[in-house]
Short mmCIF file of C-alpha atoms and ligand atoms in Angstrom, two decimals:
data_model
loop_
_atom_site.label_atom_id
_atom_site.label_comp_id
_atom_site.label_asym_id
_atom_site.label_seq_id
_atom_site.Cartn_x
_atom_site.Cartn_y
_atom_site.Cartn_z
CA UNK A 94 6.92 -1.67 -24.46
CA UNK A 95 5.01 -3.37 -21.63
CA UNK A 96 5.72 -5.02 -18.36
CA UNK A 97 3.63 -8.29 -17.43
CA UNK A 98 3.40 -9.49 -13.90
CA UNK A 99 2.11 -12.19 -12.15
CA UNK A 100 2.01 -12.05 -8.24
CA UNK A 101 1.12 -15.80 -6.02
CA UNK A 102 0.61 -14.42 -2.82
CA UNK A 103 -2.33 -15.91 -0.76
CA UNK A 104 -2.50 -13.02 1.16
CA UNK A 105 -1.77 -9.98 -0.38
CA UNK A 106 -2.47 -7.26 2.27
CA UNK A 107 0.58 -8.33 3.84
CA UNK A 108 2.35 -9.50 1.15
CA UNK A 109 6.55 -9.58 1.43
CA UNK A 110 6.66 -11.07 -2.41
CA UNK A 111 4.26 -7.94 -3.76
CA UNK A 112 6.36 -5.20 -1.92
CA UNK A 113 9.35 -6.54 -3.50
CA UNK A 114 7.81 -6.36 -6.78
CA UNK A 115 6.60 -2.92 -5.93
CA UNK A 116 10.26 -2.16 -5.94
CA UNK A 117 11.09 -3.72 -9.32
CA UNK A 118 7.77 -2.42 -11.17
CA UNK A 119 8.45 0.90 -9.60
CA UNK A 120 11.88 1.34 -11.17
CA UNK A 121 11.17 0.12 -14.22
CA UNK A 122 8.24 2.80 -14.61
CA UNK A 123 10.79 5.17 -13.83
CA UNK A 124 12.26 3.83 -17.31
CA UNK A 125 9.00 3.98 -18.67
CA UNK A 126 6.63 5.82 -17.27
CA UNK A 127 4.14 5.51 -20.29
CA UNK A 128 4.23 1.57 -20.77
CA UNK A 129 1.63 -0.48 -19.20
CA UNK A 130 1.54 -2.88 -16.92
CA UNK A 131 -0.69 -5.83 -17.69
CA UNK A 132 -0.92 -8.07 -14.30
CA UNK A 133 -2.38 -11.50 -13.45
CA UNK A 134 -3.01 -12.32 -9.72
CA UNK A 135 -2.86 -16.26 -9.41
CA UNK A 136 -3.35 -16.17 -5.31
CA UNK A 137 -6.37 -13.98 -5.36
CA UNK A 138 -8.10 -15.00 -8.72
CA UNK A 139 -6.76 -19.06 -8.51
CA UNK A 140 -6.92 -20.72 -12.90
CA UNK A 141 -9.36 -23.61 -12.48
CA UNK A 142 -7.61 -26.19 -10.64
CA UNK A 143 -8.79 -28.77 -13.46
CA UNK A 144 -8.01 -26.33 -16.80
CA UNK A 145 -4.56 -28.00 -17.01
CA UNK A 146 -6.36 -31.47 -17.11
CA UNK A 147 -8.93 -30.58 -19.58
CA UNK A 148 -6.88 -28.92 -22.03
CA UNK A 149 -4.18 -32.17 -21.77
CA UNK A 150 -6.68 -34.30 -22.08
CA UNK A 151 -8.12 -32.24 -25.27
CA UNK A 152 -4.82 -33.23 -27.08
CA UNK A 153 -6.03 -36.73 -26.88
CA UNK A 154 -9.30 -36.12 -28.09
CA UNK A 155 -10.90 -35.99 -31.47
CA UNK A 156 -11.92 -32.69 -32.26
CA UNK A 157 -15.15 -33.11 -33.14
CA UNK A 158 -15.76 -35.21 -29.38
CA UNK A 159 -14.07 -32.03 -27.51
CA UNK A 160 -15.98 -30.41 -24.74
CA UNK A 161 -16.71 -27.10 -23.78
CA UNK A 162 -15.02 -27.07 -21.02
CA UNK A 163 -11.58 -28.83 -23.16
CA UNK A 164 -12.34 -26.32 -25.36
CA UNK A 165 -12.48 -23.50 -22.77
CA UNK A 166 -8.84 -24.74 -21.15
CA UNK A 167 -7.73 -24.82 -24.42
CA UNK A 168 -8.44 -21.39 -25.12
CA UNK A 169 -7.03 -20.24 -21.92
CA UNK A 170 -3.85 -21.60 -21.89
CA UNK A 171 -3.41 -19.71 -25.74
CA UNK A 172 -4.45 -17.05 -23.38
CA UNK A 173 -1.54 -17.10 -21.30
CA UNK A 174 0.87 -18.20 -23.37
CA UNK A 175 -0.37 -14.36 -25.48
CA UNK A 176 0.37 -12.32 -22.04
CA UNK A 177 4.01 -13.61 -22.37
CA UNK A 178 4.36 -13.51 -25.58
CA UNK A 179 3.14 -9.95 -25.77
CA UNK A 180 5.34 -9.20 -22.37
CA UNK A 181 9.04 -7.07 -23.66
CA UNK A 182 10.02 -7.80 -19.53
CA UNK A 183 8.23 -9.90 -16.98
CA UNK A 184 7.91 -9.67 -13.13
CA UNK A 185 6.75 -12.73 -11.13
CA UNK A 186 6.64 -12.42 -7.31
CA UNK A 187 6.01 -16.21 -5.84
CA UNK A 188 5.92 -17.17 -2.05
CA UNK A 189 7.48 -20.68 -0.78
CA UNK A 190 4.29 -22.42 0.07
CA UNK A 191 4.59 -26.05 2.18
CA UNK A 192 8.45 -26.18 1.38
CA UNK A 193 6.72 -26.33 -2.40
CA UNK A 194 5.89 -23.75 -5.08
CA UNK A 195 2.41 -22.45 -4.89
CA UNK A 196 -0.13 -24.54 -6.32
CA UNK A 197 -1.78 -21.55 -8.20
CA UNK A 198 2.13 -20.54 -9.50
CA UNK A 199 2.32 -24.10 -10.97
CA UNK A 200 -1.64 -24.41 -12.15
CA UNK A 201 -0.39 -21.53 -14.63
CA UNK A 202 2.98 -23.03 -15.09
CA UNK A 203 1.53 -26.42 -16.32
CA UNK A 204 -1.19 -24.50 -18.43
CA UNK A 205 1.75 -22.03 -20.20
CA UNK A 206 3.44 -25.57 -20.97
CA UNK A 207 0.55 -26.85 -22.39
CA UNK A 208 -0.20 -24.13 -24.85
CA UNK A 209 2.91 -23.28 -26.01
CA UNK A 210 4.42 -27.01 -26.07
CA UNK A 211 7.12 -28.11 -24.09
CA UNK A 212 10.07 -27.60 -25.74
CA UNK A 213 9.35 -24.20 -26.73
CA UNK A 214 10.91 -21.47 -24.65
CA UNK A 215 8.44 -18.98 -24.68
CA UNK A 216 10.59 -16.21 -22.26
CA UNK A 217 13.33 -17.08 -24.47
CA UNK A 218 16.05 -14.05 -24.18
CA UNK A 219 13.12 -12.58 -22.46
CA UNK A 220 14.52 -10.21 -19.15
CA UNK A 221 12.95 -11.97 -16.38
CA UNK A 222 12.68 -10.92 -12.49
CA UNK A 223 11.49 -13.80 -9.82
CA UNK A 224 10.56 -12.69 -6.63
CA UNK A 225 10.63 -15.49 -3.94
CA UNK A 226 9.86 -15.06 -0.11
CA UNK A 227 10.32 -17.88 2.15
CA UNK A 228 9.07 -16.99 5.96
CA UNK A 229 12.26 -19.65 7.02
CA UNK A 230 15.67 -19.75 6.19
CA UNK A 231 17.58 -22.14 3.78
CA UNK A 232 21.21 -21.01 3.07
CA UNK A 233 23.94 -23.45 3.34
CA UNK A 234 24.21 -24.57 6.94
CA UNK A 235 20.40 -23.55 7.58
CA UNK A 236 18.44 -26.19 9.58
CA UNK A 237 15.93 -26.78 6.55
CA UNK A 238 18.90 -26.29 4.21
CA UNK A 239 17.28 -28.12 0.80
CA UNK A 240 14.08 -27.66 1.55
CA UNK A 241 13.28 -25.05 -0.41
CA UNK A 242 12.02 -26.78 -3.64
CA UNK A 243 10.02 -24.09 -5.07
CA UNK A 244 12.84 -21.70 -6.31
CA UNK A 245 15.29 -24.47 -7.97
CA UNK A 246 12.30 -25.42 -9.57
CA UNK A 247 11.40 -22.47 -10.98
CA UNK A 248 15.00 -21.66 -11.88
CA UNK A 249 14.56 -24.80 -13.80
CA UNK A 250 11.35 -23.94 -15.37
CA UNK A 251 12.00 -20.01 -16.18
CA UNK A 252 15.44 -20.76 -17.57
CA UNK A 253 16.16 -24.30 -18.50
CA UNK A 254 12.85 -24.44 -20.35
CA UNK A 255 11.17 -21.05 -20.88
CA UNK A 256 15.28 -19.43 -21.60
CA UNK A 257 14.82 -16.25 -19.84
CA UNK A 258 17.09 -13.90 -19.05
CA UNK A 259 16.44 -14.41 -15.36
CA UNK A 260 17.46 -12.13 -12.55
CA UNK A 261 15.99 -13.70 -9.17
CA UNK A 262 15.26 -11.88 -5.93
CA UNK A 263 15.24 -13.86 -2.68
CA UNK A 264 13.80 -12.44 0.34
CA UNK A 265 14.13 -15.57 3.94
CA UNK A 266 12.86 -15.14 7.53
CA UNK A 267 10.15 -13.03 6.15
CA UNK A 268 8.12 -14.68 9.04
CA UNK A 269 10.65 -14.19 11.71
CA UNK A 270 9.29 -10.56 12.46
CA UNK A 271 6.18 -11.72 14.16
CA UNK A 272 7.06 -15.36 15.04
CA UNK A 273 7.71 -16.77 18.05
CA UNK A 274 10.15 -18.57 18.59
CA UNK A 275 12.39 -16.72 15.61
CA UNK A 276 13.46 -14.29 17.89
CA UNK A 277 17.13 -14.72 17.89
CA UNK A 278 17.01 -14.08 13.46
CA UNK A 279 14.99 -10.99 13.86
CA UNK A 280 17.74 -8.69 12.91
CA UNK A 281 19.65 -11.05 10.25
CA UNK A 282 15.58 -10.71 8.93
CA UNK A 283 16.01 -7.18 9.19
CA UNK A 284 18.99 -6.83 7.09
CA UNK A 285 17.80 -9.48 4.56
CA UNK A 286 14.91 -7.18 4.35
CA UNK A 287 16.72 -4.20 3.37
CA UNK A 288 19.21 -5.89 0.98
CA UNK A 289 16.25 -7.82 -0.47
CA UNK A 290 14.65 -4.01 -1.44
CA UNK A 291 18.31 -3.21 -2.44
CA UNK A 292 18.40 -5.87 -5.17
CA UNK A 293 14.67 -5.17 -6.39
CA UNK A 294 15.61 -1.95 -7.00
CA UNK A 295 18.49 -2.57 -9.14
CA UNK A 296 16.70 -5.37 -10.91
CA UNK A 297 13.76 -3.03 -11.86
CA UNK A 298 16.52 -0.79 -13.32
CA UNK A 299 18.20 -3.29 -14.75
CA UNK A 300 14.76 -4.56 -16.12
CA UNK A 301 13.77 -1.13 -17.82
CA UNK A 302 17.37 -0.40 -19.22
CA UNK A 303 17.40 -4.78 -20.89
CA UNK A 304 13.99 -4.47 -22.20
CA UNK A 305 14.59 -1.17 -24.09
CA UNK A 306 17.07 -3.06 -26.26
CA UNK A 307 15.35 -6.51 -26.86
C1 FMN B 992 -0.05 -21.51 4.06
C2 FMN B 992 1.37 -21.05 4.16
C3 FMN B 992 2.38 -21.98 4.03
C4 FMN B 992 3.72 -21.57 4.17
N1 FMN B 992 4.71 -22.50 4.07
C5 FMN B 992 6.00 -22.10 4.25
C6 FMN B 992 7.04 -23.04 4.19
O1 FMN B 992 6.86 -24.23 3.96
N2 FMN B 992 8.30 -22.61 4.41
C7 FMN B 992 8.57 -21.28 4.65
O2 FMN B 992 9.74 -20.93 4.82
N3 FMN B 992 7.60 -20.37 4.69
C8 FMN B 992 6.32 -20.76 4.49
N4 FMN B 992 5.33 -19.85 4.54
C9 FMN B 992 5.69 -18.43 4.74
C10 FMN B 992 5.75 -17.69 3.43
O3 FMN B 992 6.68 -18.27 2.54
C11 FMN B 992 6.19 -16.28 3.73
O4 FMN B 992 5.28 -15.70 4.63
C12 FMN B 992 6.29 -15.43 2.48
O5 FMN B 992 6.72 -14.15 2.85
C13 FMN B 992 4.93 -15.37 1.80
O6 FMN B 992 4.99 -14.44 0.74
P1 FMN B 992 3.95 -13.24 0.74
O7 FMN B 992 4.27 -12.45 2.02
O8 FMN B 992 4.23 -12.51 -0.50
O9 FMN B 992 2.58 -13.81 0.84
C14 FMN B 992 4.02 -20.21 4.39
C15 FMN B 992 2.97 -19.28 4.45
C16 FMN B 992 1.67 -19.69 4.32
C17 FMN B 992 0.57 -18.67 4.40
#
């Protein structure tokens, strides 16, 4: 049994996306308190920007003309497709980045794709919590309403392709706190806050309790 997390956050001393996942990972060790937790950190230790590139490009290449460095994205992207395979529940905690996902959330995305092909879902069935901050808000009637196009897209990737059994967390006006000008939404961030913990709790329970019978 083992838990396999990925957090995205540029800045994780202050990180809203990690404390969430705290939540989640701390529940589920409450499951199982034995299991480990294997993590990757894509906002502190980046993939090569160009790995995605070089292993494409290796498809197109005669073996024998590979290089090292095709040969070297190549390997890593078997690498990470092997931490999800080997994953019985996975956490991923990703901030909203430029109204986009994070670049070093979709480097990893794009190399997973690569490795294991793109039609095969590789979290298929598998119980699945996303994380997402935003530091604005995006509800229906929101100013920016639709400009969040980082969490339909992983929706789309996580469960359209990959097929997991996805439970997502969404934390807004994580900036509103210490902004100015946000003011006026500092205690709608406040409770958003608290029900955002709320929620990561019972996903981490929820987590521990579906990945004990997959
Ligand atoms: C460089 C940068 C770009 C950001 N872009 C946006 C954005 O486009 N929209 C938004 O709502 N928040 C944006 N934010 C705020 C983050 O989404 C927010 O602070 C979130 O809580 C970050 O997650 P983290 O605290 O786990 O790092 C941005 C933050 C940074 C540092």
């Amino acid at each position: 049994m083992n838990l396999f997390r990925i957090d995205a956050s540029i800045l994780p001393g202050t990180s809203a996306s990690a404390e969430l996942a705290d939540a989640v990972q701390a529940e589920w060790a409450l499951a199982h308190p034995d299991a480990p937790v294997e993590r990757r950190h894509l906002g502190t230790r980046p993939l090569p920007a160009d790995a995605w590139t070089l292993a494409t490009t290796a498809a197109f290449t005669p073996a024998p003309e590979r290089t090292s460095a095709q040969l070297e994205a190549v390997a890593l992207a078997a690498e990470l497709v092997g931490e999800l395979d080997r994953a019985d529940a996975v956490l991923l905690a990703v901030p909203l980045y430029n109204y986009g996902v994070s670049q070093h959330f979709k480097a990893w995305a794009d190399l997973v794709i690569n490795g294991a092909g793109a039609t095969t879902p590789v979290l298929r069935e598998k119980p699945t919590v996303l994380v997402a901050t935003k530091g604005g808000g995006y509800r229906p009637g929101a100013p920016r309403e639709g400009w969040d196009h980082s969490t339909p897209y992983l929706r789309r990737v996580l469960v359209d392709m990959w097929q997991a059994d996805l439970t997502v967390i969404e934390r807004e006006l994580t900036l509103a706190a210490t902004t100015p000008g946000m003011e006026d939404l500092r205690d709608e961030a406040a409770r958003l806050h608290g029900d955002a913990l709320d929620s990561a709790r019972e996903a981490g329970r929820a987590l521990g309790k579906a990945a004990a019978r997959v």
